[in-house]
Amino acid sequence: MKARIFRASRRDLLKGTAALSLAGAFPLPAIAQGAPLKVGFMLPYTGTFAKLGKFIDDGFRLAVEQKGGKLGGRAVEYVQVDDESEPAKATDNMNRLVGRDKVDVVVGTVHSGVAMAMAKVAKDNNSFLVVPNAGANDVTRTMCAPHIWRTSFTNWQPCFPMGKVMYDAGHRNIMTITWRYAAGLEDVEAVKESFTKLGGKIVEELYLPFPQVEFQALLTQIAQKKPDAVFAFFAGGGAVKFVKDYAAAGLKTSIPLYGPGFLTDGTLPAQGPDAESIKTTLHYADALDNPANKAFLAGFKQKTGQDGDVYAVQGFDAGQLLEIGLSAVQGDIAARDKMFAAMQAAKINSPRGPISFSKAHNVVQNIYLREAKGGLNRYVSVAHEALADPALGCRAAA
Ligand code: BEZ
């Protein structure tokens, strides 16, 4: 009996050893080992877009917390990289997240130039990327891919409807002013496309390098040229300074200022009365009257003590989209075909209104005309309903 027991345990021991070496050769997938899902945030936590990055991060975490700290039933672990809105460091930062930290999905970023470098690394490495702000058109145009998604907008989307808004307000000769980088250039192209098609004229395009905020010389040019109106793209700290400088230069009362909503979103407390009555177009408005927005704003306030804005919404929706994809595969992020199919079919009641995803994996969404009044970007009308980016150059969308 004893011998038999001995033989049996020896066999077990050998089996165990074989199993162990098999496990060494063929390690169990992370999900089978109960490992948490690794989310890599590549966002600006410093610089002119610091608040934008923090709000995206907070919005995403809020969505996860509302699912009990899990996505698709798996606990979530975060790795954060401050990308500093610095395109020159973007490739190294992205490689660090996917190569060294081996995150399951990268969520980032805010700056279009940084996002283009991230999309290139994602394409080269077949890594899963969700963009929660940067609007660089090509991320979901020429760079579109099964594993690249965006929960924000293309730069074209909020700006194309603005051409008609400005024309309908009676403006015929306008100037533009922005930072000279992908987002600024693409915003100006989009408003120019619709405004000039209607018969309007862009009398001059003014640029300064990102993230400079020395606006004085350019504001003097606007005062001298006296256009009917000005279209401006700035965001974060740069938008605060621009709106204040525009008013201080005496232009606010004589030359109406317009722009994509980034000019006044998340910035009104700092801009104060200088932002009053500025009209912008965006896929979100502060007090949008829908249950999802009310619940989101209450949850965000409770979590952070702050008022949510468009950036927080985009982070929140990145979490919501991942939850839909990962639930379809019970957290098995390696089951990509099934997960991406669920994300493609997603219809989300976002705080911004109903959204879905185009074949290029960009958001199809309403663009609202808003007016800054009493510290809120108030809804005025729907400037364009369910607007999809044309996704030029994306074969999946053709
Ligand atoms: C961009 O670089 O794409 C961007 C940055 C801030 C706000 C909106 C767009």
PDB file of C-alpha atoms in Angstrom, residues 27-32 35-38 71-72 74 103-105 126 128 147 322 325-341 343:
ATOM      1  CA  PRO A  27       2.690  30.238 -20.712  1.00  0.00           C
ATOM      2  CA  LEU A  28      -0.999  30.521 -19.947  1.00  0.00           C
ATOM      3  CA  PRO A  29      -2.578  33.677 -21.365  1.00  0.00           C
ATOM      4  CA  ALA A  30      -2.828  36.540 -18.881  1.00  0.00           C
ATOM      5  CA  ILE A  31      -6.597  36.209 -18.671  1.00  0.00           C
ATOM      6  CA  ALA A  32      -6.320  32.517 -17.644  1.00  0.00           C
ATOM      7  CA  ALA A  35      -4.135  38.950 -14.456  1.00  0.00           C
ATOM      8  CA  PRO A  36      -5.587  42.467 -14.510  1.00  0.00           C
ATOM      9  CA  LEU A  37      -6.114  44.254 -17.785  1.00  0.00           C
ATOM     10  CA  LYS A  38      -3.304  46.759 -18.329  1.00  0.00           C
ATOM     11  CA  LEU A  71     -13.731  46.097 -17.809  1.00  0.00           C
ATOM     12  CA  GLY A  72     -15.339  43.008 -19.293  1.00  0.00           C
ATOM     13  CA  ARG A  74     -11.445  41.991 -15.439  1.00  0.00           C
ATOM     14  CA  VAL A 103      -0.040  47.249 -21.830  1.00  0.00           C
ATOM     15  CA  ASP A 104      -3.109  45.591 -23.358  1.00  0.00           C
ATOM     16  CA  VAL A 105      -4.473  48.856 -24.739  1.00  0.00           C
ATOM     17  CA  ASN A 126      -0.436  45.825 -34.288  1.00  0.00           C
ATOM     18  CA  PHE A 128      -4.623  48.346 -29.682  1.00  0.00           C
ATOM     19  CA  HIS A 147      -7.147  48.014 -33.877  1.00  0.00           C
ATOM     20  CA  LEU A 322     -13.930  49.237 -24.086  1.00  0.00           C
ATOM     21  CA  GLY A 325     -15.931  45.254 -26.523  1.00  0.00           C
ATOM     22  CA  LEU A 326     -14.471  43.417 -23.540  1.00  0.00           C
ATOM     23  CA  SER A 327     -17.837  42.232 -22.226  1.00  0.00           C
ATOM     24  CA  ALA A 328     -18.460  40.526 -25.563  1.00  0.00           C
ATOM     25  CA  VAL A 329     -15.307  38.410 -25.016  1.00  0.00           C
ATOM     26  CA  GLN A 330     -15.500  38.066 -21.196  1.00  0.00           C
ATOM     27  CA  GLY A 331     -12.361  40.163 -20.818  1.00  0.00           C
ATOM     28  CA  ASP A 332     -10.276  38.157 -23.306  1.00  0.00           C
ATOM     29  CA  ILE A 333      -8.635  41.059 -25.102  1.00  0.00           C
ATOM     30  CA  ALA A 334      -6.844  38.603 -27.398  1.00  0.00           C
ATOM     31  CA  ALA A 335     -10.193  37.668 -28.992  1.00  0.00           C
ATOM     32  CA  ARG A 336      -9.931  40.714 -31.216  1.00  0.00           C
ATOM     33  CA  ASP A 337     -12.304  39.864 -34.061  1.00  0.00           C
ATOM     34  CA  LYS A 338     -15.229  39.344 -31.725  1.00  0.00           C
ATOM     35  CA  MET A 339     -14.296  42.316 -29.522  1.00  0.00           C
ATOM     36  CA  PHE A 340     -13.937  44.719 -32.465  1.00  0.00           C
ATOM     37  CA  ALA A 341     -17.214  43.479 -33.965  1.00  0.00           C
ATOM     38  CA  MET A 343     -17.335  47.818 -30.688  1.00  0.00           C
TER      39      MET A 343
END
